[in-house]
Short mmCIF file of C-alpha atoms in Angstrom, two decimals:
data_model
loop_
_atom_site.label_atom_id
_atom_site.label_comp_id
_atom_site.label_asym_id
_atom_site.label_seq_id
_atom_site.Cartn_x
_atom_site.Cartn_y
_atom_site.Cartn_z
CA UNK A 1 151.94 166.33 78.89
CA UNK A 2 153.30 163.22 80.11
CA UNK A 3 154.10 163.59 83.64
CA UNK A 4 157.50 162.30 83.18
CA UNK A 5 158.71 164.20 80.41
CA UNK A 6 160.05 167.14 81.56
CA UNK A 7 160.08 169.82 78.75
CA UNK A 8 163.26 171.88 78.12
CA UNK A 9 163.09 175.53 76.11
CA UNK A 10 163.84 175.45 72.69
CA UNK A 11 166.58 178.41 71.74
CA UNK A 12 164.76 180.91 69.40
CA UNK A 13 166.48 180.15 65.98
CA UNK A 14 166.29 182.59 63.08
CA UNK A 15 164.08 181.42 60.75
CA UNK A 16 165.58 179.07 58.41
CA UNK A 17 168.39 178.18 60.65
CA UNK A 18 168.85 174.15 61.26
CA UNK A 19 167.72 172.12 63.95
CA UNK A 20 170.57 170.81 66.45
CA UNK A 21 170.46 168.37 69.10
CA UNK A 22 171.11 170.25 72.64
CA UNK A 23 171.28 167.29 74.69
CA UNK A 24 172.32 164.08 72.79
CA UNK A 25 171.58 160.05 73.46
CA UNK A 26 172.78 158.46 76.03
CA UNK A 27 174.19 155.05 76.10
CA UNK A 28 171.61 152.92 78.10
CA UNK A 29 171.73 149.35 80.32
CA UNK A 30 169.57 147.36 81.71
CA UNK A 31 168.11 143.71 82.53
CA UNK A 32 166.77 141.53 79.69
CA UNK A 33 162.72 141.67 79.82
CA UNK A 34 162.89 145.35 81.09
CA UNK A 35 161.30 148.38 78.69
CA UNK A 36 163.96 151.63 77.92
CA UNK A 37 163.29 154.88 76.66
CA UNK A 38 166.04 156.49 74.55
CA UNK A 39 165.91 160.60 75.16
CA UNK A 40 167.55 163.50 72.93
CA UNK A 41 166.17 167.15 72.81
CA UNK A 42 166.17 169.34 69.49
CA UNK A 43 166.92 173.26 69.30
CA UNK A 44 163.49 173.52 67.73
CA UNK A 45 159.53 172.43 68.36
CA UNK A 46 157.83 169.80 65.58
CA UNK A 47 161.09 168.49 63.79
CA UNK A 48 160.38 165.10 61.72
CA UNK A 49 162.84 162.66 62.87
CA UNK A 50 163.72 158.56 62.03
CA UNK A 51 164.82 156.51 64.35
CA UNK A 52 167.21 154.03 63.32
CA UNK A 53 169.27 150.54 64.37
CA UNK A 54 172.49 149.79 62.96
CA UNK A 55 170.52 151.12 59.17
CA UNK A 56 167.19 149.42 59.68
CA UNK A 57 164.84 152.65 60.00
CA UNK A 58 162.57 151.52 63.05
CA UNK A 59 158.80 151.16 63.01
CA UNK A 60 156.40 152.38 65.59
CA UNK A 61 154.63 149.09 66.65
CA UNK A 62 154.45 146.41 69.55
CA UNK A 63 158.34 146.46 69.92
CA UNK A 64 159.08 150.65 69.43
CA UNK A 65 157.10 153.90 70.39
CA UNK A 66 158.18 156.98 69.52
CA UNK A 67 156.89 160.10 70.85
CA UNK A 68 157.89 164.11 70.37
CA UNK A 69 156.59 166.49 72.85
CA UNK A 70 158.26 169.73 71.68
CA UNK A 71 161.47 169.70 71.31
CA UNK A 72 162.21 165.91 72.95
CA UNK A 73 161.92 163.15 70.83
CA UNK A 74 161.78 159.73 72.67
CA UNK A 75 162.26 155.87 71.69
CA UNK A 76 160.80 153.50 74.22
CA UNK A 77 162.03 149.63 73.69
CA UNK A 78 159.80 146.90 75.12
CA UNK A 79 160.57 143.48 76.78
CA UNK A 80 164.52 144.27 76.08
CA UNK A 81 165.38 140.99 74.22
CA UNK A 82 169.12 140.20 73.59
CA UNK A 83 168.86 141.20 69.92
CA UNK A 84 168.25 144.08 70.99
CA UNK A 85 171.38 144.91 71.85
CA UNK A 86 172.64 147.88 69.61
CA UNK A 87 173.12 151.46 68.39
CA UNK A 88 170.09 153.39 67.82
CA UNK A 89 170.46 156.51 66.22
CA UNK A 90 167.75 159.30 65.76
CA UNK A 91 168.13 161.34 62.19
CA UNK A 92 167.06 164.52 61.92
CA UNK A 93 168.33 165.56 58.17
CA UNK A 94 171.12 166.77 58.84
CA UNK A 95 172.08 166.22 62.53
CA UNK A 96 172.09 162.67 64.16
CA UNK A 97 172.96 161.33 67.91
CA UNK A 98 173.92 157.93 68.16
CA UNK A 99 173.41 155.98 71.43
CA UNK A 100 174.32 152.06 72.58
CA UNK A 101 171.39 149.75 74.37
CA UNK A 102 173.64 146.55 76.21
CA UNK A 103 170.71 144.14 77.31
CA UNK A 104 172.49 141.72 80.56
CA UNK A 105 170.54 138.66 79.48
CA UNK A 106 168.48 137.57 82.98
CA UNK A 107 169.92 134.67 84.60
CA UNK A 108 168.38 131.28 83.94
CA UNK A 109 166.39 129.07 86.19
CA UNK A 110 164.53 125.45 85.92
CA UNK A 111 161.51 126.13 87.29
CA UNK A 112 159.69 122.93 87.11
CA UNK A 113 162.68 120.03 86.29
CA UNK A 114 162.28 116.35 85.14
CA UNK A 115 159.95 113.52 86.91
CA UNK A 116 160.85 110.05 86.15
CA UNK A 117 158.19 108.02 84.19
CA UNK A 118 157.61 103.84 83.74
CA UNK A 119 155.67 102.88 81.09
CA UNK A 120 154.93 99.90 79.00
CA UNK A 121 156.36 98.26 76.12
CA UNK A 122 155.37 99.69 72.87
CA UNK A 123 153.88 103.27 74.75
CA UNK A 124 154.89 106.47 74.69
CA UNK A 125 156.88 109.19 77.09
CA UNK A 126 157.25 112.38 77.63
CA UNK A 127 159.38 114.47 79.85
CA UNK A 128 159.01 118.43 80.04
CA UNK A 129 161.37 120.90 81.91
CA UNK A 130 160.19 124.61 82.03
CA UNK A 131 162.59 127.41 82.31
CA UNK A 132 162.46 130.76 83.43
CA UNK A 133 163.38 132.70 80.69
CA UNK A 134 163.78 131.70 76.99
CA UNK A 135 167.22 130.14 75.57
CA UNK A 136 168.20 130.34 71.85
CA UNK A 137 167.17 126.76 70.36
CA UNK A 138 171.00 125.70 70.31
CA UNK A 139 171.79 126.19 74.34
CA UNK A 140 169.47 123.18 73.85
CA UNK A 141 170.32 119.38 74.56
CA UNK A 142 168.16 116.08 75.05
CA UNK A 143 170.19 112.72 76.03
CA UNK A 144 168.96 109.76 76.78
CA UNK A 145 171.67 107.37 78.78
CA UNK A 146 174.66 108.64 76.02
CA UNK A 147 173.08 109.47 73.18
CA UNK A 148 172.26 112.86 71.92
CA UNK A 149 168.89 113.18 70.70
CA UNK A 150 167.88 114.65 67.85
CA UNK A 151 164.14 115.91 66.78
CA UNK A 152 163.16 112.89 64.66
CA UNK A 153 159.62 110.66 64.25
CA UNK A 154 160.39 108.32 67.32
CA UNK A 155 162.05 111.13 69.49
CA UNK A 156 159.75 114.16 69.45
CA UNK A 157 161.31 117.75 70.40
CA UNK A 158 159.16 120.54 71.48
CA UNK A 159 158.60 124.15 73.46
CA UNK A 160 155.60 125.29 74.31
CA UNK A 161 153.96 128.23 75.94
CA UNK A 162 156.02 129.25 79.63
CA UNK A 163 159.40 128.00 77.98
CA UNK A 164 158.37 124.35 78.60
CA UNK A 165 160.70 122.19 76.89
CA UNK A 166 159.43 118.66 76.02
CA UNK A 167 160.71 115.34 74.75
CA UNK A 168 158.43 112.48 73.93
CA UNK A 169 159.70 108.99 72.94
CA UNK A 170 157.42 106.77 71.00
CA UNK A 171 157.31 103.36 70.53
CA UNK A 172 159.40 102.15 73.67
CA UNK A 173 161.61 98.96 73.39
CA UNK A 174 162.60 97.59 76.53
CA UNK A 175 166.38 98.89 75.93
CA UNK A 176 164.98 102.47 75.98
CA UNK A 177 165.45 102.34 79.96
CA UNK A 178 167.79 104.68 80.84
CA UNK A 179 168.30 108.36 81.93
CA UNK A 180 166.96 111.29 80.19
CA UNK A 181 169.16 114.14 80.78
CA UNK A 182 168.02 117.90 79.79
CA UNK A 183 170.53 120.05 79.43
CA UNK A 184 170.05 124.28 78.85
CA UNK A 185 173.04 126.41 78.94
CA UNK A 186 174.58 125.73 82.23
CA UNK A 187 171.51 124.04 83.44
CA UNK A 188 171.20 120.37 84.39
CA UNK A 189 168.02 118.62 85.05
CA UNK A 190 167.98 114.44 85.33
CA UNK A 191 165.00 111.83 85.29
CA UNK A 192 164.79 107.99 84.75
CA UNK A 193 162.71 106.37 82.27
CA UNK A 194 161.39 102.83 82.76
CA UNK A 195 160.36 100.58 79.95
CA UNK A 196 158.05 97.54 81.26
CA UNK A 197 156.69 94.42 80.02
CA UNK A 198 152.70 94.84 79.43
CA UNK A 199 150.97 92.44 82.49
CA UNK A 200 150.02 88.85 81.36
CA UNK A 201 146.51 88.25 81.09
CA UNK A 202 144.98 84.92 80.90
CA UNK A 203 142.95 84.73 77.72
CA UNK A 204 141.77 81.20 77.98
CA UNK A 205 141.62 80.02 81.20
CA UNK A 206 141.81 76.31 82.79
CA UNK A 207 138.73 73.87 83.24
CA UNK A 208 137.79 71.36 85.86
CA UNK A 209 138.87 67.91 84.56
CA UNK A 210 137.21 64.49 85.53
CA UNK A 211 138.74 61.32 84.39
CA UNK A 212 138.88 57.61 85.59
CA UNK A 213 141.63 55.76 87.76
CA UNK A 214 144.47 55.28 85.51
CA UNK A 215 143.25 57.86 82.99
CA UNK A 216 144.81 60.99 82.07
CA UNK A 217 143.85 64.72 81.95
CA UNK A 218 144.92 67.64 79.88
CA UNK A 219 145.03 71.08 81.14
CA UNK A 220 145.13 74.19 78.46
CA UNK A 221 144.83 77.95 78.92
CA UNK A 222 146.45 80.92 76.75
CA UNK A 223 147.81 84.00 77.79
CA UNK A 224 147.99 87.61 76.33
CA UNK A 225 151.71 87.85 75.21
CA UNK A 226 154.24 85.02 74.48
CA UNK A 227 155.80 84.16 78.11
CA UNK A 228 158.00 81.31 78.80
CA UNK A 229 160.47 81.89 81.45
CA UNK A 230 157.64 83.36 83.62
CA UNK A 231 155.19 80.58 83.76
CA UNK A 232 154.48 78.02 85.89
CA UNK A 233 152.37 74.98 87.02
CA UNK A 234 151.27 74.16 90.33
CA UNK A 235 149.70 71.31 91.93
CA UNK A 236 148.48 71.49 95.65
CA UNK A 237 150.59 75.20 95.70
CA UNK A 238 153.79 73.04 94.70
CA UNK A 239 155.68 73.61 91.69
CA UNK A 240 155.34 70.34 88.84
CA UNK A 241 158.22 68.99 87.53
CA UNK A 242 158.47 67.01 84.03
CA UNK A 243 158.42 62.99 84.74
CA UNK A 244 157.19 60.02 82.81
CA UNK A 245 153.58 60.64 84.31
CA UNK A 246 153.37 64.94 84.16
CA UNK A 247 154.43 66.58 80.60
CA UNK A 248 154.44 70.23 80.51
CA UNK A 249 154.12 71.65 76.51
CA UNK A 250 154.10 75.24 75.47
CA UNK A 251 152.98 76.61 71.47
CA UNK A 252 152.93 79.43 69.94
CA UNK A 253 156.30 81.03 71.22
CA UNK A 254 154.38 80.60 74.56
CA UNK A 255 150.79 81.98 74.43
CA UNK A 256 149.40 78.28 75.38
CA UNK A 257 150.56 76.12 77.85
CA UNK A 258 149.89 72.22 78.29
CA UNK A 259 149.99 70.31 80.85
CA UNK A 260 149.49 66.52 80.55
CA UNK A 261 148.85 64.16 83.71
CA UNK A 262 149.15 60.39 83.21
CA UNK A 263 148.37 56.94 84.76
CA UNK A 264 146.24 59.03 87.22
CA UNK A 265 145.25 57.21 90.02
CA UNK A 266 141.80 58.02 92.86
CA UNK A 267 143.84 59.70 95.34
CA UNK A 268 145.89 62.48 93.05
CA UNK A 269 142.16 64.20 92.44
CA UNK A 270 143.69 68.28 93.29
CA UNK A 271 143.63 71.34 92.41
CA UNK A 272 145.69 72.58 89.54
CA UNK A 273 146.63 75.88 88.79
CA UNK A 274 148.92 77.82 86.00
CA UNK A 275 151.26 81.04 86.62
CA UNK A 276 152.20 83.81 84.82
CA UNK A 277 153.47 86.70 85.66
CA UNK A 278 151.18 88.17 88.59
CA UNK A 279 148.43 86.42 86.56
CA UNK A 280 146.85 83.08 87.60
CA UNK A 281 144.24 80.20 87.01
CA UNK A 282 142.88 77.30 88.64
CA UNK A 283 140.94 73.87 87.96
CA UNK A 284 140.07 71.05 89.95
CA UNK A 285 141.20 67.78 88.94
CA UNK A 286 138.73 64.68 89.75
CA UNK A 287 140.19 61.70 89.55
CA UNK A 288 137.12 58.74 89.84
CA UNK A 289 137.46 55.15 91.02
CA UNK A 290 136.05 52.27 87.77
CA UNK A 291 132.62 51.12 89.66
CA UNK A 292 132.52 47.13 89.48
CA UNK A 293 129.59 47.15 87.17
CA UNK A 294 132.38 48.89 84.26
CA UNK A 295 134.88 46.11 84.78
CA UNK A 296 132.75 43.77 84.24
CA UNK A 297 131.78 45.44 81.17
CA UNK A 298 135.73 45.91 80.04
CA UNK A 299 135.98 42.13 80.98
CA UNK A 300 133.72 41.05 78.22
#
């Protein structure tokens, strides 16, 4: 006997004489999550009974037990769910009790909210929020700055075990910055999301030059991504500025970059370097004097 069943006495019917319910259901609340046992007791021992919600006859499984122990006849719920809200009835031919289950749905909390994210251009990102207890699908909202997202191939909707929500965002543009805002019934949780350019790296970088008084020398070096704005050329540490005798050239919508020195004389031998970015590269320019015995060649 279970030790919390307590067992009534049945009333000694003739033989023959229908089963009735001495003590009916009773109408039953509690919290959302918690288990329930519905209780009625028969007039007589070993009576078959269904147990019923609404007119779906119930079946004994994960979700329902039933039990008789003599005359009692119990219905235990499990994990009370809102849709489990209801009238349960227990059938016994030709008697019935009717009883109502109200489920208070457990308050919801963000366990674990939003952390803001920077990635680079073209990557992915994904934000999760976990909540305490599970929402229906449409007390559900992803934003990012204004826009509502939906589930879709570039914005990626999920929930996964522990009523994590996630959103991942493929592909980022650099206007995808913004603020991703979840939202869950009353529940607010904020993070940002920062789209950056990929680092420049220098692909081809620049070689020591040696030329002649009143030469010239060409620098070249290529870079990773096309950058124009963001590059530079140095001599000495100072910037170099375009004049008849320095010619600065970028190609291919700024993955190489040019730079021409002219009518180059002994004493602007230096050191030359190129800037992009956080990226950098550096030659040394030798600039020689024409020994005598060459001019007298070039003379003749």
């Amino acid at each position: 006997m279970s030790p919390c069943l307590t067992l009534m006495p049945c009333f000694l019917l003739p033989p023959g004489a229908p089963a009735f319910f001495q003590k009916e259901l009773k109408n039953k609340e509690a919290q959302e999550g918690d288990d329930i046992t519905l209780r009625c007791e028969l007039s007589k021992a070993c009576v078959q009974v269904e147990w019923r919600k609404g007119g779906i006859v119930l079946q004994a499984g994960k979700k329902y037990e039933m039990r008789q122990e003599g005359c009692v006849q119990e219905l235990r719920i499990r994990n009370l769910e809102p849709e489990d809200n209801g009238y349960y009835t227990c059938d016994a031919g030709d008697q019935l009790t009717t009883a109502s289950v109200a489920v208070q749905e457990a308050e919801v909390l963000i366990v674990c909210g939003l952390k803001s994210t920077d990635v680079f251009l073209g990557e992915w990102a994904t934000f999760s929020c976990q909540l305490s207890r599970g929402v229906r699908p449409a007390e559900v909202q992803w934003w990012l700055d204004g826009t509502l997202l939906q589930d879709s191939p570039s914005s990626e909707i999920g929930l996964s075990q522990g009523h994590v929500h996630t959103l991942t965002l493929k592909d980022l543009a650099p206007d995808a910055s913004g603020t991703v805002t979840f939202k869950a019934c009353s529940l607010v949780s904020y993070a940002k999301l920062l789209v950056k350019a990929k680092p420049i790296e220098i692909l081809q970088g620049l070689e020591n030059m040696d030329t002649i008084d009143g030469g010239e020398a060409l620098f070249e070096c290529s870079i990773s991504r096309c950058e124009i704005k963001d590059c530079r050329w140095l001599i000495e540490g100072k910037p170099v500025k375009e004049s008849p005798t320095k010619e600065i050239v970028s190609f291919e919508s700024g993955r190489r970059h040019l730079l021409l020195l002219k009518d180059l004389h002994v004493g602007d031998s230096c050191k030359v370097t190129f800037q992009a970015g956080t990226a950098t590269t550096s030659a040394m320019l030798n600039v020689k004097g024409v020994s005598p015995q060459l001019m007298s060649n070039l003379q003749y």
